[in-house]
Coordinates of C-alpha atoms in Angstrom, one line a residue:
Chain Y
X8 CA 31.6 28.4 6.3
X9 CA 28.9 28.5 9.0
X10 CA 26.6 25.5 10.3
X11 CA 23.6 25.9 12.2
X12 CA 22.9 22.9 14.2
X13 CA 20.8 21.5 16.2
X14 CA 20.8 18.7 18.8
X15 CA 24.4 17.9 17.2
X16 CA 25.8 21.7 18.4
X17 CA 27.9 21.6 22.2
X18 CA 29.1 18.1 20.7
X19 CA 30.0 19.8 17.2
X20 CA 31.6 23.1 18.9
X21 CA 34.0 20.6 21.2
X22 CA 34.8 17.9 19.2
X23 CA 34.2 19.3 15.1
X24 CA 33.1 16.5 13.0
X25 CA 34.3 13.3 11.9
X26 CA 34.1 12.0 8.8
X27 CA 34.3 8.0 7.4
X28 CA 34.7 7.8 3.9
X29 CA 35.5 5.0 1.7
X30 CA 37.8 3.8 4.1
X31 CA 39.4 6.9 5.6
X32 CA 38.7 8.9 8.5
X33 CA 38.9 13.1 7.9
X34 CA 38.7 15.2 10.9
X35 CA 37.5 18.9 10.8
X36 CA 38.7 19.6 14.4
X37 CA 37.8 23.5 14.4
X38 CA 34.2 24.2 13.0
X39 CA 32.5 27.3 13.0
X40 CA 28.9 26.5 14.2
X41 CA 25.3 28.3 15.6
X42 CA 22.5 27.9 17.4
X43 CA 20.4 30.7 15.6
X44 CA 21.0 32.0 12.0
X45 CA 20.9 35.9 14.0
X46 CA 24.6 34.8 15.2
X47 CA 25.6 34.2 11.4
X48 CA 24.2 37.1 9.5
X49 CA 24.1 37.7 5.5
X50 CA 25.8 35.3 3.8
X51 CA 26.9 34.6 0.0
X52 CA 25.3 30.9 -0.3
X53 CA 22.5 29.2 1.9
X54 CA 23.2 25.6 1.7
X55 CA 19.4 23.9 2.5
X56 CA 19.6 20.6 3.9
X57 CA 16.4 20.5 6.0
X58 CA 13.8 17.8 5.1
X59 CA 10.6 19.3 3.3
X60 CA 8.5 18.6 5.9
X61 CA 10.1 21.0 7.6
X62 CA 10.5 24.1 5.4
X63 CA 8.0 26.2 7.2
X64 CA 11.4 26.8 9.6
X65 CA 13.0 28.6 6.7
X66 CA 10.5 31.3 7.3
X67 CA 12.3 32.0 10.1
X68 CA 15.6 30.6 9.7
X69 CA 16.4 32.4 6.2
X70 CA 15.3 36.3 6.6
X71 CA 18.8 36.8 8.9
X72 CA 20.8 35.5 6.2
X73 CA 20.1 37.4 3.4
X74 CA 21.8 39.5 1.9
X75 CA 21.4 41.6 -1.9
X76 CA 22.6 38.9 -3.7
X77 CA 22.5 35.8 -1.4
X78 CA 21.7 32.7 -3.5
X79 CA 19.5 29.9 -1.5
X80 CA 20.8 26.5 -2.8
X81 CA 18.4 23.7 -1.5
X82 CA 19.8 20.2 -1.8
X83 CA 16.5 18.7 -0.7
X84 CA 14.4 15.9 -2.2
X85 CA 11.3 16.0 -4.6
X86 CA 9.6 18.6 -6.4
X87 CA 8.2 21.9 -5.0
X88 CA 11.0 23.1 -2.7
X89 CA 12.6 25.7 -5.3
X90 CA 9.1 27.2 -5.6
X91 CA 8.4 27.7 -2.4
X92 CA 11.9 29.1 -2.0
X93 CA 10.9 31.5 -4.9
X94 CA 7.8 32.7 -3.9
X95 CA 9.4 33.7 -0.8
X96 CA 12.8 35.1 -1.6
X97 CA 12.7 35.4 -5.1
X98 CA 13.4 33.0 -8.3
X99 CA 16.0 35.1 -8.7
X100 CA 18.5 34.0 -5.3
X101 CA 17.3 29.9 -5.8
X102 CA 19.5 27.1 -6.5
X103 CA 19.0 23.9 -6.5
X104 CA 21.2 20.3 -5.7
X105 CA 20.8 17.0 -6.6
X106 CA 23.1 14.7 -4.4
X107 CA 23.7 11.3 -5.5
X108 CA 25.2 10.0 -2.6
X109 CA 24.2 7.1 0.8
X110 CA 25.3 9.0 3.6
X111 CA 24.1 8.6 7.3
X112 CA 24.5 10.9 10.6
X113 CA 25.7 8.0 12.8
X114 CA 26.1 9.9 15.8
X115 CA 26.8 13.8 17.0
X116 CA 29.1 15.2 14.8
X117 CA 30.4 11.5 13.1
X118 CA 29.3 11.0 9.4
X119 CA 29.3 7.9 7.7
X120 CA 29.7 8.0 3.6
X121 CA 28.8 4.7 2.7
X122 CA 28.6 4.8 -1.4
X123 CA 28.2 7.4 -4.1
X124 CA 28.5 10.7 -3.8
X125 CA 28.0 13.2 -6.5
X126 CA 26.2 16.3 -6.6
X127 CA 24.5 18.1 -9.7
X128 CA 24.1 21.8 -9.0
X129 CA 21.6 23.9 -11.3
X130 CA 19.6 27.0 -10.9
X131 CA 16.1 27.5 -11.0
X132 CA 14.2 27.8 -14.4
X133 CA 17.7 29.1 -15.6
X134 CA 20.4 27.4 -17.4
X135 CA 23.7 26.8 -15.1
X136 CA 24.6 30.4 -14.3
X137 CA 28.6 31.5 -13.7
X138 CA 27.5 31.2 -9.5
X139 CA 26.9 27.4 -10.3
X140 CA 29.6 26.8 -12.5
X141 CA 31.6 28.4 -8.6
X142 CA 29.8 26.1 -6.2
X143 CA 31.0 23.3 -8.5
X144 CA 34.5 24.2 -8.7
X145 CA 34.2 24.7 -4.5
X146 CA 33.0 21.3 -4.3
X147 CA 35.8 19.8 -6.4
X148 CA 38.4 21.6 -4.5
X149 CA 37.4 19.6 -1.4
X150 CA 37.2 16.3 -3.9
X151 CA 33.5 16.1 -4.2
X152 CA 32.4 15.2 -7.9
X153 CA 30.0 17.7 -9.2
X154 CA 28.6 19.2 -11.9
X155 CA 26.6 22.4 -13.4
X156 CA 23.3 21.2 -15.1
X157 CA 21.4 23.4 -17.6
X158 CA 17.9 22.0 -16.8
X159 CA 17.3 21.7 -12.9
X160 CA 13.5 20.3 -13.5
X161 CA 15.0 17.4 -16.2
X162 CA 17.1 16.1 -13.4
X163 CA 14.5 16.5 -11.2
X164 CA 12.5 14.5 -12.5
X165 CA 14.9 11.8 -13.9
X166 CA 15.6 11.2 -10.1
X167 CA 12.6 10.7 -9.4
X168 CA 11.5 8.3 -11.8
X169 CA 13.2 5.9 -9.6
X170 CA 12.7 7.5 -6.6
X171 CA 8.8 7.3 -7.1
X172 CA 8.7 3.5 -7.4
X173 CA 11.2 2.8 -5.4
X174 CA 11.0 4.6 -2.2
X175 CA 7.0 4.4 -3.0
X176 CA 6.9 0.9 -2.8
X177 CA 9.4 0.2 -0.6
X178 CA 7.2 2.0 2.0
X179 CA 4.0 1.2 0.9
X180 CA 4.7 -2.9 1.0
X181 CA 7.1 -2.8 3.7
X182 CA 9.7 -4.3 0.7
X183 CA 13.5 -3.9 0.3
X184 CA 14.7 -3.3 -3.4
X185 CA 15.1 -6.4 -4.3
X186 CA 11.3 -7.4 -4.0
X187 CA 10.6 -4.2 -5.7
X188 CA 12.4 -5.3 -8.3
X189 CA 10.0 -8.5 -8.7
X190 CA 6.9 -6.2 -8.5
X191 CA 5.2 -6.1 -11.8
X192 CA 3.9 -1.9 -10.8
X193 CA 7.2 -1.1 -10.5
X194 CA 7.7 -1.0 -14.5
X195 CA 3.9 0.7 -15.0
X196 CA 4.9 3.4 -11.6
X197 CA 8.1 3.9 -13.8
X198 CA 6.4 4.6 -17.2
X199 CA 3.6 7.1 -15.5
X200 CA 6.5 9.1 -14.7
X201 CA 8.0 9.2 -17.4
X202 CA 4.7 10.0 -19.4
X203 CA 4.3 12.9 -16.9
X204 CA 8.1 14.1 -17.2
X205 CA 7.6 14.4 -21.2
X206 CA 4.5 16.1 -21.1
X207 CA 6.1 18.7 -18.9
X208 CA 8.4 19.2 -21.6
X209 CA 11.6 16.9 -20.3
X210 CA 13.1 15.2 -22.7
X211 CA 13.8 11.4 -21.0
X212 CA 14.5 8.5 -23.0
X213 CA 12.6 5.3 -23.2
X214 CA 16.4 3.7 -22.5
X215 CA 16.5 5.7 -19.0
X216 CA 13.8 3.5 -17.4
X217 CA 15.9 0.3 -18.4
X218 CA 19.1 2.1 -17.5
X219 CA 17.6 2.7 -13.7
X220 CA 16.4 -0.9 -13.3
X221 CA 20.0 -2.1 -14.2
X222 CA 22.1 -0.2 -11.7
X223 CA 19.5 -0.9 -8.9
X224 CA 20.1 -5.2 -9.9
X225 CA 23.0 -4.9 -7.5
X226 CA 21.5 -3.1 -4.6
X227 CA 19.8 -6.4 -3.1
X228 CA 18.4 -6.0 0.5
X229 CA 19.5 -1.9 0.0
X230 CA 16.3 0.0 1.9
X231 CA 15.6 3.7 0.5
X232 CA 16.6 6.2 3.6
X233 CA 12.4 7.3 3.3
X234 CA 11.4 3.6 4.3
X235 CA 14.4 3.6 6.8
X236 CA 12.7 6.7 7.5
X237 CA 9.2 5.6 7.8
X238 CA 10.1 2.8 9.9
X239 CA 11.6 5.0 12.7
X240 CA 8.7 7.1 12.5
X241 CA 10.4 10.2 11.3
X242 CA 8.5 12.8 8.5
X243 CA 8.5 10.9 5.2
X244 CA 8.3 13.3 2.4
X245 CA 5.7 12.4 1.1
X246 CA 4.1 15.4 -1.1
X247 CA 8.1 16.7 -2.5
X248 CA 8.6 12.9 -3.6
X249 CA 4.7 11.7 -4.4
X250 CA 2.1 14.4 -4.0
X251 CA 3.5 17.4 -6.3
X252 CA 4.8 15.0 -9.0
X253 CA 1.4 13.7 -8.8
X254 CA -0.2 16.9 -8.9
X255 CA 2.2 18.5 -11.9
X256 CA 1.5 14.9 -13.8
X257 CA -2.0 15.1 -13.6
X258 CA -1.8 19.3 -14.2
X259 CA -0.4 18.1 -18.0
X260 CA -2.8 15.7 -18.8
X261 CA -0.9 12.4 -17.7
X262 CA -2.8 9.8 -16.4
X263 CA -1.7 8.3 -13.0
X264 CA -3.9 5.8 -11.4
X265 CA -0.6 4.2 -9.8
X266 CA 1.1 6.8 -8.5
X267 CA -2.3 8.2 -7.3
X268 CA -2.9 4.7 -5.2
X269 CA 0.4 5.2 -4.4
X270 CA 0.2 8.7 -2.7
X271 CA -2.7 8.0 -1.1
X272 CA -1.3 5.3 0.8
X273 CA 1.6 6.3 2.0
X274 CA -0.1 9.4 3.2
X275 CA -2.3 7.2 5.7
X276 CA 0.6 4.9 6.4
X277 CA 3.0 8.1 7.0
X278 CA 0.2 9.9 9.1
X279 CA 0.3 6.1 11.2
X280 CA 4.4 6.4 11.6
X281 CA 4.4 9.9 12.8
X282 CA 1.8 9.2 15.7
X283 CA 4.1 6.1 16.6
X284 CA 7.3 7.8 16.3
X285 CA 6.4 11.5 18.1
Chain V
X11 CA -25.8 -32.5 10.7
X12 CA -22.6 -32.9 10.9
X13 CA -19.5 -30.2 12.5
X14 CA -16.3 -31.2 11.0
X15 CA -14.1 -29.9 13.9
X16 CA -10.7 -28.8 14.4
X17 CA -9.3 -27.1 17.2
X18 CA -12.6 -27.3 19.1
X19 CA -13.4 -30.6 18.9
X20 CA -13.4 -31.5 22.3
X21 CA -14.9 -28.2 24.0
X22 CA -18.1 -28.9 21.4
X23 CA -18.2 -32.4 22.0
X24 CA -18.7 -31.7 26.0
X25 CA -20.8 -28.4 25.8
X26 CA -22.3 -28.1 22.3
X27 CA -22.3 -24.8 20.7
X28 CA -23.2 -21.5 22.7
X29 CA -24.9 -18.8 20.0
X30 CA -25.2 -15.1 21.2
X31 CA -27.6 -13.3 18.9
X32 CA -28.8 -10.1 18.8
X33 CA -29.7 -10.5 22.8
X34 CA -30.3 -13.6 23.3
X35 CA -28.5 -16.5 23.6
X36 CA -28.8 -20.2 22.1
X37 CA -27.4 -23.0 23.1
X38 CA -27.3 -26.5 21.2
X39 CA -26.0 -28.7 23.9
X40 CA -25.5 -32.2 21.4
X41 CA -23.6 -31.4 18.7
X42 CA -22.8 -34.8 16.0
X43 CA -19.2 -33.5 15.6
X44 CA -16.0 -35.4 13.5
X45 CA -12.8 -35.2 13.9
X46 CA -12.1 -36.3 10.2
X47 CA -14.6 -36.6 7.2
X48 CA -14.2 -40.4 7.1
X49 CA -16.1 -40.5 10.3
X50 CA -19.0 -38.7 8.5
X51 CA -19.2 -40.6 5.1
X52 CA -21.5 -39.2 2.5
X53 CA -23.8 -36.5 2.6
X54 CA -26.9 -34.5 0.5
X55 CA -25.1 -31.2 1.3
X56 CA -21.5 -30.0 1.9
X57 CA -21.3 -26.8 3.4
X58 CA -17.5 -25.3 2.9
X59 CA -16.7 -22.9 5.4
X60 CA -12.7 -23.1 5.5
X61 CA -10.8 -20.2 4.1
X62 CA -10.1 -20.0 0.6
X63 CA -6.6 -20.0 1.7
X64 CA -6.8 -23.6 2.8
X65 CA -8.3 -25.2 -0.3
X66 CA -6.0 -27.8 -1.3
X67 CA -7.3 -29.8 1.8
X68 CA -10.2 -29.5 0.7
X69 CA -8.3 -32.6 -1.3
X70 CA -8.4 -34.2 1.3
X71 CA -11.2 -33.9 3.2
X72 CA -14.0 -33.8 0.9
X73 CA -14.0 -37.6 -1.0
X74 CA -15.5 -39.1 2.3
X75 CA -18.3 -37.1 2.0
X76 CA -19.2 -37.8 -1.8
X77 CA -22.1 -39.8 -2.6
X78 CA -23.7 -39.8 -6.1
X79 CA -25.9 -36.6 -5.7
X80 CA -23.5 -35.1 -2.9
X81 CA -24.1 -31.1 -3.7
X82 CA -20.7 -28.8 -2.3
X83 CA -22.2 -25.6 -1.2
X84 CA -19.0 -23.2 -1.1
X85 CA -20.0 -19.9 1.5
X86 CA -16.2 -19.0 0.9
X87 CA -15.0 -15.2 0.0
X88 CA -14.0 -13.8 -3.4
X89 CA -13.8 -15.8 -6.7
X90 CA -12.6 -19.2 -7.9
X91 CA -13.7 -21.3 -5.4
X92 CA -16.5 -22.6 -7.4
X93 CA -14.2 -23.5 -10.0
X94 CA -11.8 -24.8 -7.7
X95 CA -14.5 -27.5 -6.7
X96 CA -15.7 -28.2 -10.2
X97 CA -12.7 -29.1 -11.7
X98 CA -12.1 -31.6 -9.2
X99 CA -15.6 -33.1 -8.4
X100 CA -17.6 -31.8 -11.7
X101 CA -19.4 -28.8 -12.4
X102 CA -22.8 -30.5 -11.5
X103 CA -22.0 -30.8 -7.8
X104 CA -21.3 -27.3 -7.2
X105 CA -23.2 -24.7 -5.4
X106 CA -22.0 -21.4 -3.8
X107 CA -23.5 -19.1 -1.1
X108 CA -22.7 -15.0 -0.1
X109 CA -23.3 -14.5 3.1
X110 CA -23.6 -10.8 4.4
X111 CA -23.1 -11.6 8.5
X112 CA -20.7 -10.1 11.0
X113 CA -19.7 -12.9 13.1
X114 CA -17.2 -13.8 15.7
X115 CA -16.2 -17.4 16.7
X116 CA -14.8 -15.4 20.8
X117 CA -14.0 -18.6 21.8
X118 CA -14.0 -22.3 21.2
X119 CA -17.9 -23.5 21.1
X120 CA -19.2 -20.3 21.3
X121 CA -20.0 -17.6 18.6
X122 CA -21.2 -14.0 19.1
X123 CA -23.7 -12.9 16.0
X124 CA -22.9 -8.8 15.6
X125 CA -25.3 -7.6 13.5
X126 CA -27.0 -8.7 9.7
X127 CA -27.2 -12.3 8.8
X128 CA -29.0 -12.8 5.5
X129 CA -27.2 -15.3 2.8
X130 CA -27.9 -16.1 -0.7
X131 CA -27.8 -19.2 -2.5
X132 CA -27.6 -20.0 -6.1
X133 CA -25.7 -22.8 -8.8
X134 CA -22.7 -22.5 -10.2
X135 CA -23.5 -21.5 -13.6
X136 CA -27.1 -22.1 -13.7
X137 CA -30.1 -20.3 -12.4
X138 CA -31.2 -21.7 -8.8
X139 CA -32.7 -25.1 -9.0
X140 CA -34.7 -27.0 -7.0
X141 CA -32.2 -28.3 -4.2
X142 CA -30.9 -24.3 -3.7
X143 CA -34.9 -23.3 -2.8
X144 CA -34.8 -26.5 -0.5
X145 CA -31.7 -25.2 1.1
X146 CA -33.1 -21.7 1.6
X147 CA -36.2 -23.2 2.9
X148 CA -33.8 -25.1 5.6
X149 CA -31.7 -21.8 6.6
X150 CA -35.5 -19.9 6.6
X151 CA -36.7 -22.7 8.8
X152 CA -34.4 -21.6 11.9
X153 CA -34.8 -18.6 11.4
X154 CA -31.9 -17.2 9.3
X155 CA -32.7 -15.2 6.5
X156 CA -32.3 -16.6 3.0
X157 CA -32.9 -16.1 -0.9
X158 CA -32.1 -18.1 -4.3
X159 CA -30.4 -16.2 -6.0
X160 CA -30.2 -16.6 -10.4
X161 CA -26.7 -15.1 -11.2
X162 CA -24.4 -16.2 -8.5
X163 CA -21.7 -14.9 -10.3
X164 CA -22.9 -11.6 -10.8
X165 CA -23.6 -11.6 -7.0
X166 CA -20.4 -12.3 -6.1
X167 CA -18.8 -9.6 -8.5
X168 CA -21.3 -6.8 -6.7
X169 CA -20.2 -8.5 -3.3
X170 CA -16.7 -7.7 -5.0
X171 CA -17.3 -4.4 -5.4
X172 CA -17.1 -3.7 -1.8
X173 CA -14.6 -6.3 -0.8
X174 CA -12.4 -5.1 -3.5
X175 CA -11.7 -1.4 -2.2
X176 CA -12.8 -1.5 1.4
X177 CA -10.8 -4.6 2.8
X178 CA -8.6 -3.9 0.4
X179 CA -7.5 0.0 1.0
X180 CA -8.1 -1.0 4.6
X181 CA -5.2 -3.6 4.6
X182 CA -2.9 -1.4 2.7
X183 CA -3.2 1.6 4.3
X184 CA -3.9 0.5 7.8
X185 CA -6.8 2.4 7.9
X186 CA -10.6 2.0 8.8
X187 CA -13.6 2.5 7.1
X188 CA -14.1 5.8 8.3
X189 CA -10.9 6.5 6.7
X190 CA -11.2 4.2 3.6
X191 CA -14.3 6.3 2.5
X192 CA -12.0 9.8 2.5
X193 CA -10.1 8.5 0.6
X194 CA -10.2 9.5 -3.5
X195 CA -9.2 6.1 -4.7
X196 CA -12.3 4.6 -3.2
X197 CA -14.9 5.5 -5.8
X198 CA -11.8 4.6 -8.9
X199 CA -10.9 1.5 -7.7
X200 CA -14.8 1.1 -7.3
X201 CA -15.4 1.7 -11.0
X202 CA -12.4 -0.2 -12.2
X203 CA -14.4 -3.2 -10.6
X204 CA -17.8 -2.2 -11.7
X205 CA -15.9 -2.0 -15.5
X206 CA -14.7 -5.3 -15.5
X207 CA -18.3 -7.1 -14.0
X208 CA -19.8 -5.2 -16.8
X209 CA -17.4 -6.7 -19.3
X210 CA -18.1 -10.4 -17.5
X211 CA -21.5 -9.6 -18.5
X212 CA -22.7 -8.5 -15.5
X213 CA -25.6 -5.9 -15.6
X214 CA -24.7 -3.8 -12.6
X215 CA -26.1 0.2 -12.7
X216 CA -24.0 2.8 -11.9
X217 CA -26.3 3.8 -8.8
X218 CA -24.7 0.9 -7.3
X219 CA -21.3 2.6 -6.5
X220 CA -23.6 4.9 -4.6
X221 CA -25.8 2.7 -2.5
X222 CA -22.5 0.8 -1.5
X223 CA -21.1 4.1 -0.6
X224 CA -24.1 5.6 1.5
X225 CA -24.3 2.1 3.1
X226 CA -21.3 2.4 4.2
X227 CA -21.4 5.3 6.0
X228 CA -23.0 4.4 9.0
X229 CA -19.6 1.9 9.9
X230 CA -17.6 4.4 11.5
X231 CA -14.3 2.8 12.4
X232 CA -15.3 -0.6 11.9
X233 CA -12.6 -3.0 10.7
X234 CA -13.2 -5.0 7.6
X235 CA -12.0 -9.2 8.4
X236 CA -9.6 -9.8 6.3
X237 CA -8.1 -6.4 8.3
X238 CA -8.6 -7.9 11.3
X239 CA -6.5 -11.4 9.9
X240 CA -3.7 -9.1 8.5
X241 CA -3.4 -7.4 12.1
X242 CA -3.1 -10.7 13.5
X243 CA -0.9 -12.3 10.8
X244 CA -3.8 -14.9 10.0
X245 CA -3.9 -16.1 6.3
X246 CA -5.5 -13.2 3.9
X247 CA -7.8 -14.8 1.0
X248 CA -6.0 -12.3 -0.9
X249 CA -6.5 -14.4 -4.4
X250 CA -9.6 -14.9 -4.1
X251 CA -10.5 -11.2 -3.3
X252 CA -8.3 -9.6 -5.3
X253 CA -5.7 -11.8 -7.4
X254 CA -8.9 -13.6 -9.2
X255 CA -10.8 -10.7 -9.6
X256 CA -8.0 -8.9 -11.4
X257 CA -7.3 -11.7 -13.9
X258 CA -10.8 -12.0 -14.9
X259 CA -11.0 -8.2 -15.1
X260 CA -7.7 -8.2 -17.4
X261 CA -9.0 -11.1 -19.7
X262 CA -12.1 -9.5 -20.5
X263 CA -10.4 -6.3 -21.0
X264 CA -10.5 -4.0 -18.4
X265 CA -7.6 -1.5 -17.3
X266 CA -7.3 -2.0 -13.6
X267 CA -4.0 -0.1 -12.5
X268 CA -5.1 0.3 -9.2
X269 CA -6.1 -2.7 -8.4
X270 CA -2.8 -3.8 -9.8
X271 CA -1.3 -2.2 -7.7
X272 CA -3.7 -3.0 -4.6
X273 CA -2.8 -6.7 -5.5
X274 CA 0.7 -6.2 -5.6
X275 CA 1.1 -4.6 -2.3
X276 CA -1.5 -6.7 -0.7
X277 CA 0.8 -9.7 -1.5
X278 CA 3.8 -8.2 -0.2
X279 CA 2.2 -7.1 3.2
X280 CA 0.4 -10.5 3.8
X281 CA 3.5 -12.1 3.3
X282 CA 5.1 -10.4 6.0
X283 CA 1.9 -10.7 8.2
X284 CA 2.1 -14.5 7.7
X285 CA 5.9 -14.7 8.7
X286 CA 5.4 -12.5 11.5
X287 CA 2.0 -14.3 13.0
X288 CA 3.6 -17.9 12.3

């Protein structure tokens, strides 16, 4: 396993990384790491962890690591990141990840897993193919809990009916999750999703919405990592997690009026945090 | 006349009030200012110039003032004040003014008139009487331009239609006018208010919309008040520009999603502003 890094690289090559989770500390004292995808060369699985803002980079980053019959797995947030993995490399090599886990990057090389920590692999516009069901037999051998999923775009899109409201209006009113959870949008945010998510074919539940709002009771003062985000200044998703749910919604005939206040907002707020923050 | 004074009681009581106006400057040297309404005792004519925010000392302040034929002409923002007034000192009393001015109180005594300055005066509930075209004769006398209006309520809701989306998009997205007007929930949140003045019975054309738009043009990156007091962490009037508005527009009917949700983040973000200005 190769990692390209960044900033996090002469401390990464000395020192490996460091892991805190759940109460114990794991070491990986000996990791093989580069500056520039050229020094790692075709490989059998791209893992993508880059934010979406930033997947103009893969232009550049991928074509080095490709092989015949590399697959590009993207464990990033939102909606249109598989397609514009497709259109580039073909549907054929993408892969997508949903991670259910609250993880930060506390320092160079030290990783702090905090809660959670599952991770849904599918491919794209495919049922889970014999490749997935590997990954997710790889990730159980090192005791992470995951899973092959038939229907990449249902999860998608489940995710998202809480990440919509909840990041959306954490960042919009500046609230943590327990004020969300007093707003009376969030319900109506929650329901214009799911409209969207059934006219798009995905079978959801009416029970899901309630199911979300339950395991979010005990979260509290819990901030989403976008408004965590926002409030640093760093790129905020904002069109993976807002804008191309908004734009497939509205594509099938949902009506959106909330999530369409919604987008517009945080784009001028976003635009605000990214002339503070760079 | 009488100045009911607050913080610049004594500066007014020494210098009078200093008026810079399109050019020129006027100054009223003797002032008849109060410190409380009890010094005043009753008057024709109340003019009520607090915020809407500050209403309940309105409790307060206001019996002093009462004689038999006392009239309380409201210039406040938004809705409800009118019937704020009349269910505590009877429908009869109650008068309310728009006033379309941008104006500056830059320090105590003295107050710096930017540019328009017309106001119009009607009844609560009843077409303008006689003491309304004696108050517009007064205002007309020095030299401020002034109308009766018929349908104060139906001038406040096309007031509203501005109010609504430009101070409103302004405070949640931090952005300007310039800004406001780019954006594509302007002309929705627009017609969601134009919808419910209709279903108030308010005979507003869809041309409207338009005139407010084309208007509006010409600001640039002006700053709407109500911005300007979120900036600041000043109280917001956000009931009576939006809260009221909304629950009138829901009783008669109207779908207003985005001003829901305009509402709901509004209230969130003032909050903070008020904890974080004191």
């Amino acid at each position: 396993m190769h990692f390209l890094m960044r900033a996090d690289l002469e401390t990464v090559k000395r020192d490996g990384f460091t892991i805190f989770t759940k109460g114990s500390e794991v070491r990986l004292p000996q990791v093989r790491c580069a500056e520039a995808t050229e020094e790692i060369g075709p490989v059998d699985v791209v893992l993508i962890a880059v934010k979406a803002t930033a997947n103009r980079e893969l232009e550049r980053l991928l074509p080095p690591l490709l092989g015949a019959e590399t697959a590009l797995l993207t464990l990033q947030n939102g909606l249109g990141n598989e397609e514009f993995l497709s259109e580039r490399w073909g549907a054929g090599r993408v892969m997508g990840a949903l991670c259910f886990v609250c993880i930060n990057r506390t320092a160079p090389g030290v990783i702090r897993h905090i809660d959670h920590g599952s991770i849904s692999i599918g491919e794209f516009r495919r049922p889970a193919s014999a490749r997935a069901r590997a990954l997710v037999e790889a990730f159980r051998a090192v005791e992470v809990e995951a899973k092959a999923v038939d229907d990449l775009a249902r999860e998608r899109w489940r995710k998202l009916l809480w990440n919509i409201p909840f990041n959306g209006l954490s960042i919009a009113a500046g609230a943590n999750v327990a004020e969300v959870l007093a707003d009376r949008n969030l319900r109506a945010l929650m329901a214009e999703g799911l409209d969207a998510a059934r006219r798009l074919g995905h079978d959801i539940p009416d029970s899901f919405a309630d199911w979300q709002l339950d395991r979010s009771e005990t979260m509290g003062a819990y901030k989403p990592s976008s408004m965590i985000d926002h409030e640093l200044g760093r790129p905020v998703e904002v069109e993976a997690l807002w804008g191309e749910p908004l734009r497939q919604g509205l594509a099938a005939g949902a009506k959106m009026p909330r999530l369409e206040m919604l987008h517009g907002l945080i784009r001028h707020q976003t635009a605000r945090g990214a002339l503070r923050g760079g």
